[in-house]
Coordinates of N, CA and C in Angstrom, one line a residue:
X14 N 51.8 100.5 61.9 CA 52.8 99.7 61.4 C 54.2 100.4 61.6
X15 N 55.2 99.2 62.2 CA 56.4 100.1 62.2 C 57.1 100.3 61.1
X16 N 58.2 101.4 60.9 CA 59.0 101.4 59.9 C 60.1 100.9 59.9
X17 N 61.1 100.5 58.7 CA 62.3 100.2 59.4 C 63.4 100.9 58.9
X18 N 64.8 100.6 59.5 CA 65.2 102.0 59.7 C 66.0 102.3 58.1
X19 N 66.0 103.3 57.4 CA 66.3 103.9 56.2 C 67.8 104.9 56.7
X20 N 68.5 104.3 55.4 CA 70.0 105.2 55.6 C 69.6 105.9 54.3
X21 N 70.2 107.2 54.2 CA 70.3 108.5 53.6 C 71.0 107.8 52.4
X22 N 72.3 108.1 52.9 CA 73.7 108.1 51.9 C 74.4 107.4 53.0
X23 N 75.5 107.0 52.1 CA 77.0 106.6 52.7 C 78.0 107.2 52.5
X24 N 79.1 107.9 52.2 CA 80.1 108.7 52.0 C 81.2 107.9 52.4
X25 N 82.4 108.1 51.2 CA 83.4 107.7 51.8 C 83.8 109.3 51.1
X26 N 85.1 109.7 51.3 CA 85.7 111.1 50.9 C 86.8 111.3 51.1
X27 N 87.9 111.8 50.8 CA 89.8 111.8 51.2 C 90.0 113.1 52.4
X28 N 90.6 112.8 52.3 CA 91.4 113.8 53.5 C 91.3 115.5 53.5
X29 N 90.8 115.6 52.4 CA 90.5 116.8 51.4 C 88.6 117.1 51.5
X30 N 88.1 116.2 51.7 CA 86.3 116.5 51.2 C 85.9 116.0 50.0
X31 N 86.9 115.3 49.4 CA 86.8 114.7 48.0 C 86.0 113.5 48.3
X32 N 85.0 113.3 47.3 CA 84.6 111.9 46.6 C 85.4 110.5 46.5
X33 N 85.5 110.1 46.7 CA 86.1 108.9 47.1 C 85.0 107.5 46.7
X34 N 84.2 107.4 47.3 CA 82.9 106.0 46.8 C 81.4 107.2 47.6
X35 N 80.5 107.2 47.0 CA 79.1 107.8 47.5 C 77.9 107.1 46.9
X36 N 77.2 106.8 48.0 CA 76.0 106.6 47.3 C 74.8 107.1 48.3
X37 N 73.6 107.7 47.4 CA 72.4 108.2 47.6 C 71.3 107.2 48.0
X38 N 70.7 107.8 48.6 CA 69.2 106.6 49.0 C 68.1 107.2 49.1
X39 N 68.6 109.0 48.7 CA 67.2 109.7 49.5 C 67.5 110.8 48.5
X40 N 65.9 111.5 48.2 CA 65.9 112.2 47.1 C 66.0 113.6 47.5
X41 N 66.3 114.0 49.3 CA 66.5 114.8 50.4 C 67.3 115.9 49.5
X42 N 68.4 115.6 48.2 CA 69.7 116.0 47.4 C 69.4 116.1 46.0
X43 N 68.4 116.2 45.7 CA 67.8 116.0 44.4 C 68.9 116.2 43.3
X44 N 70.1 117.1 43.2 CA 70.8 117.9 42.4 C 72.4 117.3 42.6
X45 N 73.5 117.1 41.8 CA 74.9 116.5 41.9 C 75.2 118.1 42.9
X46 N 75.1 119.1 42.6 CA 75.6 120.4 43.1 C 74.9 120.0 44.4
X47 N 74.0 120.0 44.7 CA 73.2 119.6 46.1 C 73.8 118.6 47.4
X48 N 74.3 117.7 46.5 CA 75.0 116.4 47.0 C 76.2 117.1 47.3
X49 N 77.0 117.3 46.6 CA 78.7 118.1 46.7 C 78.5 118.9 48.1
X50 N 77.5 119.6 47.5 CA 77.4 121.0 48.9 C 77.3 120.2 50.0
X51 N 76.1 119.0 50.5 CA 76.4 118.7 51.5 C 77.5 117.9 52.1
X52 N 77.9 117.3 50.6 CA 79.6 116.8 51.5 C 80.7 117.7 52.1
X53 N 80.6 118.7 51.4 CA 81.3 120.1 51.4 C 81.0 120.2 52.7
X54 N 80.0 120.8 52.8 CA 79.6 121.3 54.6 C 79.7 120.5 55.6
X55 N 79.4 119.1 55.4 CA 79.2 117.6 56.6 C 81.3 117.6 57.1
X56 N 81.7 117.5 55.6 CA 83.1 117.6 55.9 C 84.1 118.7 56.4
X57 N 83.9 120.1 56.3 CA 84.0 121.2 56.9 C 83.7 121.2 58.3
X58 N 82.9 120.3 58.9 CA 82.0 120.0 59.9 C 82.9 119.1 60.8
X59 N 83.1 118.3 60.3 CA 83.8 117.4 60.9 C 85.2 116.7 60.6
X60 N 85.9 117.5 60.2 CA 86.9 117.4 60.0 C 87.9 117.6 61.4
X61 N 87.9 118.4 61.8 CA 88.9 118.8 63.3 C 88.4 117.7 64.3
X62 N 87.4 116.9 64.2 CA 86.7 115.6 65.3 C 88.0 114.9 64.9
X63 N 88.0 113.9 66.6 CA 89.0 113.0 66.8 C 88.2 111.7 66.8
X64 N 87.7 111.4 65.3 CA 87.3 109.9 65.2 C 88.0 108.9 64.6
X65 N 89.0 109.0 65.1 CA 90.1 108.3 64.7 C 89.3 106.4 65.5
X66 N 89.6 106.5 66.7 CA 89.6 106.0 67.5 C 88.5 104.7 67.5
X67 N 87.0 105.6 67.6 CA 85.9 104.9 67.8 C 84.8 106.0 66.6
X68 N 84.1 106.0 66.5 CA 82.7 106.6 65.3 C 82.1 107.4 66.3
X69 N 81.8 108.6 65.4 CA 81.7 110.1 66.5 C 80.1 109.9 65.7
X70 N 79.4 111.1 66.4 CA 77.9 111.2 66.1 C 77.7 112.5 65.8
X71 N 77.1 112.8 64.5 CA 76.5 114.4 65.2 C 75.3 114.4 64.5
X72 N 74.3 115.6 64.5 CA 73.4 116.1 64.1 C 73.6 117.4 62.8
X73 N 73.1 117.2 61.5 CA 73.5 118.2 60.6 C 72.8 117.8 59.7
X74 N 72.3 119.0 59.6 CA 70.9 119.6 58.4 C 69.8 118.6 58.9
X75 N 69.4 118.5 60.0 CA 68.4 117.4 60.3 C 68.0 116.2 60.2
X76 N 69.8 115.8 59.9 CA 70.2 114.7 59.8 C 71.0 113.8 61.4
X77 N 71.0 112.6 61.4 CA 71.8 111.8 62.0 C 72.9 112.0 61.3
X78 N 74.1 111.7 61.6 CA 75.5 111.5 61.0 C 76.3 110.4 61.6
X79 N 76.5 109.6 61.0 CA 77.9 108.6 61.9 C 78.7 108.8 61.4
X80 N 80.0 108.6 61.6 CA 81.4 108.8 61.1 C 82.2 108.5 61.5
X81 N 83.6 108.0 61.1 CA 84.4 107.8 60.9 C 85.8 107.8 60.8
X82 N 87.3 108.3 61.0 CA 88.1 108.5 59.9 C 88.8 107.5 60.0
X83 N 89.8 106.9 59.1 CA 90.7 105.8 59.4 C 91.7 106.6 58.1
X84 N 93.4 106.5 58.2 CA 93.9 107.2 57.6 C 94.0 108.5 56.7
X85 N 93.6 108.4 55.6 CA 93.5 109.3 55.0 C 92.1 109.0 54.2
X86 N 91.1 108.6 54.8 CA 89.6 108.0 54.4 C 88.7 108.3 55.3
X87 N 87.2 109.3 55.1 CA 86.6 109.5 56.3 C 85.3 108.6 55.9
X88 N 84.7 107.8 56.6 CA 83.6 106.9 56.5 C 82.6 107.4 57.0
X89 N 81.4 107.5 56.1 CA 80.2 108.8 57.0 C 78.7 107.8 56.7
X90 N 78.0 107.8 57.4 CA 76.5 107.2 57.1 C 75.4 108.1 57.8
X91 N 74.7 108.2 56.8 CA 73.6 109.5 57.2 C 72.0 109.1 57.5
X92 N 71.1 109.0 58.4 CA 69.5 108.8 58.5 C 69.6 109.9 58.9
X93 N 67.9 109.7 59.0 CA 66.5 110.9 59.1 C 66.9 111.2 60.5
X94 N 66.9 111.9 61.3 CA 66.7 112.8 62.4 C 65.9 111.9 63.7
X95 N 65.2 110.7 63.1 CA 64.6 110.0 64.4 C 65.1 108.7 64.0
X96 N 66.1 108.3 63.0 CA 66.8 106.8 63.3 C 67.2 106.7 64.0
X97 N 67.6 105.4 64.8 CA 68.2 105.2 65.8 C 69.7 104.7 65.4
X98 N 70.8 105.7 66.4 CA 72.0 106.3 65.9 C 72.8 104.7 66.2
X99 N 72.2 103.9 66.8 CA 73.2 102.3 67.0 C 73.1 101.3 65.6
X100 N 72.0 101.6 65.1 CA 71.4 100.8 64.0 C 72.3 101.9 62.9
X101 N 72.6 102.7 62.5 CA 73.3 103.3 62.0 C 74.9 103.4 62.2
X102 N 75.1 103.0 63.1 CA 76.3 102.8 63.5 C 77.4 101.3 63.4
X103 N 76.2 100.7 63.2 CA 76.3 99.0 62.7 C 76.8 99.4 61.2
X104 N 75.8 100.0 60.2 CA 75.8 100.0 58.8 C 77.7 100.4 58.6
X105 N 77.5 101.8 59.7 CA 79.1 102.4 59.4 C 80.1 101.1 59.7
X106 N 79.8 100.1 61.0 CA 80.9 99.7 61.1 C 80.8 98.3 60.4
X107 N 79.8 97.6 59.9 CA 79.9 96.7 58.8 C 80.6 97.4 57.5
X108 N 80.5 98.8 57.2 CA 81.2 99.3 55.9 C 82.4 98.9 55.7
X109 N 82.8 100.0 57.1 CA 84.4 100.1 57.4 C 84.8 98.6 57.6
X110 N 84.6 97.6 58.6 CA 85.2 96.8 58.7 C 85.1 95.6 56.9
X111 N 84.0 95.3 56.6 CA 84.1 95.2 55.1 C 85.2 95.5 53.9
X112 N 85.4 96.6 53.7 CA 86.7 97.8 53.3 C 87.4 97.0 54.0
X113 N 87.9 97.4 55.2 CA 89.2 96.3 56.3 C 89.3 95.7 55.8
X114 N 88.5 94.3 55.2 CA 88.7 92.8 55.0 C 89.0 92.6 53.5
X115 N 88.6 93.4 52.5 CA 88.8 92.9 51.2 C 90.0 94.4 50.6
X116 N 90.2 95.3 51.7 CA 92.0 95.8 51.3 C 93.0 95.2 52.1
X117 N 92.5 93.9 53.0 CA 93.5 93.4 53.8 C 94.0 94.6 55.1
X118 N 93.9 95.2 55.1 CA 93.4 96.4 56.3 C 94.5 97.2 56.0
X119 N 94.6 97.4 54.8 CA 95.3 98.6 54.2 C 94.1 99.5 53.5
X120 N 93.9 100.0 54.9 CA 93.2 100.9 54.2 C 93.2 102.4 54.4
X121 N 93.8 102.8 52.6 CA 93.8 104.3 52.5 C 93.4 104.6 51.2
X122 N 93.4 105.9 50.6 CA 92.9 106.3 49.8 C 93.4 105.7 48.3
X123 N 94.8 105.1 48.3 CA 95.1 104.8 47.0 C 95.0 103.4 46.9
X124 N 94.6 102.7 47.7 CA 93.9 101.4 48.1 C 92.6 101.1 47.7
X125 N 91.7 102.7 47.9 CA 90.2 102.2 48.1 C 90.5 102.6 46.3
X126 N 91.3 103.4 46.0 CA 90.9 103.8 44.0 C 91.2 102.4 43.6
X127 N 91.9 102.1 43.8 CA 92.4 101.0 43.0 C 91.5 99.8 42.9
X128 N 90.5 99.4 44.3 CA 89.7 98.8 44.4 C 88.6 99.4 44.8
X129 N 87.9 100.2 43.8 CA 86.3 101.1 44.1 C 85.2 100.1 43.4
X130 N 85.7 99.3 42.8 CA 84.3 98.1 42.3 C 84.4 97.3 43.5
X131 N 85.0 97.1 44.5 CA 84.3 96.3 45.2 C 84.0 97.1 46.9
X132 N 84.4 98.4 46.3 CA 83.9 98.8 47.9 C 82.4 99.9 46.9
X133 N 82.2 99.8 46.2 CA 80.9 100.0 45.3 C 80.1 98.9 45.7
X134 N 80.2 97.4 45.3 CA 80.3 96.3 45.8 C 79.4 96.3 47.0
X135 N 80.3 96.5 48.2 CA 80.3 96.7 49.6 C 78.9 97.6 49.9
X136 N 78.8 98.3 49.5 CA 77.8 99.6 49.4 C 76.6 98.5 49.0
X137 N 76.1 98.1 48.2 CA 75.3 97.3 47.4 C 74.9 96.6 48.1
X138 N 76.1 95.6 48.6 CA 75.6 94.4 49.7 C 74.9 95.2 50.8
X139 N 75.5 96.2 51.1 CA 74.7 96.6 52.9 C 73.6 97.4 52.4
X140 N 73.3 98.3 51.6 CA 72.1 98.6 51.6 C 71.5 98.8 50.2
X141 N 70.5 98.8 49.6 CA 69.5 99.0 48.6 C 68.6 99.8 48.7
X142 N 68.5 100.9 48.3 CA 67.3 102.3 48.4 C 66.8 102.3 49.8
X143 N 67.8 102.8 50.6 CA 67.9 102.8 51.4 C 68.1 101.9 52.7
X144 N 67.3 100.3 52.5 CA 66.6 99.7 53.4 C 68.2 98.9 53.4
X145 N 68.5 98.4 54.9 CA 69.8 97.7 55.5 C 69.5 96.9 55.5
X146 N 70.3 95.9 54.5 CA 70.5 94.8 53.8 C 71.2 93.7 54.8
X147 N 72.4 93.8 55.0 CA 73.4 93.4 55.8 C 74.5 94.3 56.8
X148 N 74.6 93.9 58.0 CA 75.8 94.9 58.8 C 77.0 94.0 59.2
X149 N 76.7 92.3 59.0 CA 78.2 91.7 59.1 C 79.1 91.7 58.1
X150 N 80.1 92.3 58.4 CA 81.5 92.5 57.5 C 82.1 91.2 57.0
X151 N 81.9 89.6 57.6 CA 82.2 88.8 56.9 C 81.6 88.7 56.0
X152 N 80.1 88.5 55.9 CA 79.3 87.8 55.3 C 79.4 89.3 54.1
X153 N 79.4 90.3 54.2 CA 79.4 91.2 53.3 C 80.7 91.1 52.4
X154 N 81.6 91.0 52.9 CA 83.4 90.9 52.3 C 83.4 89.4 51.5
X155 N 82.3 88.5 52.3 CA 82.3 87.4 51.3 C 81.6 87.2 50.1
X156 N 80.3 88.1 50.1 CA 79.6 87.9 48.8 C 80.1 88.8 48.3
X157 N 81.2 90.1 48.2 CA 81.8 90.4 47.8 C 82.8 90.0 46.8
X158 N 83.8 89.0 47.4 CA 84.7 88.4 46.6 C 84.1 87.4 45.9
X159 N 82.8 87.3 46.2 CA 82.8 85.7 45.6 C 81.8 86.4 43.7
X160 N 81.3 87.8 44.2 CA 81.0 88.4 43.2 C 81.8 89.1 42.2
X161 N 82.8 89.5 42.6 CA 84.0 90.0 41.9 C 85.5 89.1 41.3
X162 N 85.7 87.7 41.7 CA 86.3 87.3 41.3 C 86.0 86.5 40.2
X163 N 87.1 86.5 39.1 CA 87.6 86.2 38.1 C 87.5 84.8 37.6
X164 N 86.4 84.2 37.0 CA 86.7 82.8 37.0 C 87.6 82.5 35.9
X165 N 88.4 83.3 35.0 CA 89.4 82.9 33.8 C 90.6 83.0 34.6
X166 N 91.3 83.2 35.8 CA 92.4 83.3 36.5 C 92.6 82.1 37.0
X167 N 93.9 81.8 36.7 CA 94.7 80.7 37.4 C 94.3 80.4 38.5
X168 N 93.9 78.7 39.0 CA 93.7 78.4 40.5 C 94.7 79.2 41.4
X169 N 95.6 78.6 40.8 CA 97.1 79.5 42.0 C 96.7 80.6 42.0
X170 N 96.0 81.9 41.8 CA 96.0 83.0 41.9 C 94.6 83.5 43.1
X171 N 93.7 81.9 42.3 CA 92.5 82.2 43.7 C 92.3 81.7 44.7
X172 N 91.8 82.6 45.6 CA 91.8 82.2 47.4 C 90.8 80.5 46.6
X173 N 90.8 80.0 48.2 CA 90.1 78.8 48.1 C 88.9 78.8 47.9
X174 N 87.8 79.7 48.2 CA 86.6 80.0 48.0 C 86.4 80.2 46.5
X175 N 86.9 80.8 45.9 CA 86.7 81.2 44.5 C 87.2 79.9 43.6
X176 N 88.4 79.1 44.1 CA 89.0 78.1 43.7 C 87.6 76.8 43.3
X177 N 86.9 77.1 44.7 CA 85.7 75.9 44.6 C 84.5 77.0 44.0
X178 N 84.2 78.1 43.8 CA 83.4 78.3 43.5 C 83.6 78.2 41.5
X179 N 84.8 78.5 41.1 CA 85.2 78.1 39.8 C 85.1 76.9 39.6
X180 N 85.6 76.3 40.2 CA 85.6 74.2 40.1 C 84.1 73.8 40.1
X181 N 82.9 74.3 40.7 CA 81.9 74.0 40.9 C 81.3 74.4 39.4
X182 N 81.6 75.9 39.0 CA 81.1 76.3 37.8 C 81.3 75.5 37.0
X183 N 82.4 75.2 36.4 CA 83.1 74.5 35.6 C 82.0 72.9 35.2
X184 N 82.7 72.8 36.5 CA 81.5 71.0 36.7 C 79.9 71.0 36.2
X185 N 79.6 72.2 37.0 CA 77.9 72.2 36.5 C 78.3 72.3 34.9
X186 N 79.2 73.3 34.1 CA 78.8 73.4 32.9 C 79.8 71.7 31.9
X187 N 80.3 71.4 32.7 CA 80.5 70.2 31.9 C 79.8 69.0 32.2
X188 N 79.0 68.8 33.0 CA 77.8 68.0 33.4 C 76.7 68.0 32.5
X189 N 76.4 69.6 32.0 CA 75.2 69.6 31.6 C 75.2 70.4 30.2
X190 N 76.2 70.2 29.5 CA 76.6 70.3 28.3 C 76.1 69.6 27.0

């Protein structure tokens, strides 16, 4: 039977090695001091890389690594040692482009605090204990907003999608009241 392919962790982190959004999928870290250290080191590691551009690759602690950086935000996704580094590279760039679409492509570190419940969100949609869920950035950026928005806010305030998905709510509950 084949397997299919399992991501580690995701990392986002500041410019610094800092915590920024993370999530775990593998018990590889059993310990918060465990976890730190490997961001500590992964980011030590790859920090002086020019992945500005396009998503760099490496090998570390017998791990895959994909990565990232985009301003002052480095985007990292981690499998087992025999995943295949394209299928991994999707997850990174559904993340990133995801993030892109629901900060409006302002994306930096005082952007991603301000909105960490939906790039928490983002994380959730693309993968679940490990196994990849989704790697399109629309379809992830849209179950996103449509899970995070506000149905007590003024129409004028919501995009159109949330506009009908509040109007729909509404109707079902005065239909069947």
């Amino acid at each position: 039977m084949d397997s299919f392919p399992v991501v580690k962790n995701i990392l986002l982190l500041d410019s610094e090695g800092k915590r920024v959004a993370v999530k775990y999928y593998s018990d590889d870290w059993p310990t918060n001091s465990a976890k730190l250290a490997f961001e500590k080191s992964l980011f030590a590691k790859t920090m002086k890389s020019n992945a500005r551009t396009e998503a760099e690759i490496t090998m570390f602690d017998s791990n895959i690594v994909i990565y990232k950086f985009v301003q002052d935000l480095h985007f990292y996704v981690t499998g087992g040692e025999d995943e295949n580094e394209l299928i991994l590279a999707a997850v990174l760039q559904g993340f990133f482009d995801s993030v892109s679409l629901l900060l409006r492509s302002n994306v930096d570190k005082r952007e991603a605090l301000e909105n960490l419940d939906l790039i928490f969100l983002c994380l959730d949609e693309i993968v679940e204990r490990g196994m990849i869920l989704e790697t399109d950035a629309n379809v992830i950026a849209g179950k996103v907003a449509v899970n995070s928005m506000d149905p007590t806010a003024p129409l004028s305030e919501q995009t159109i999608g949330q506009a009908l998905a509040t109007a729909r709510e509404h109707l079902t509950r005065t239909l069947f009241q």
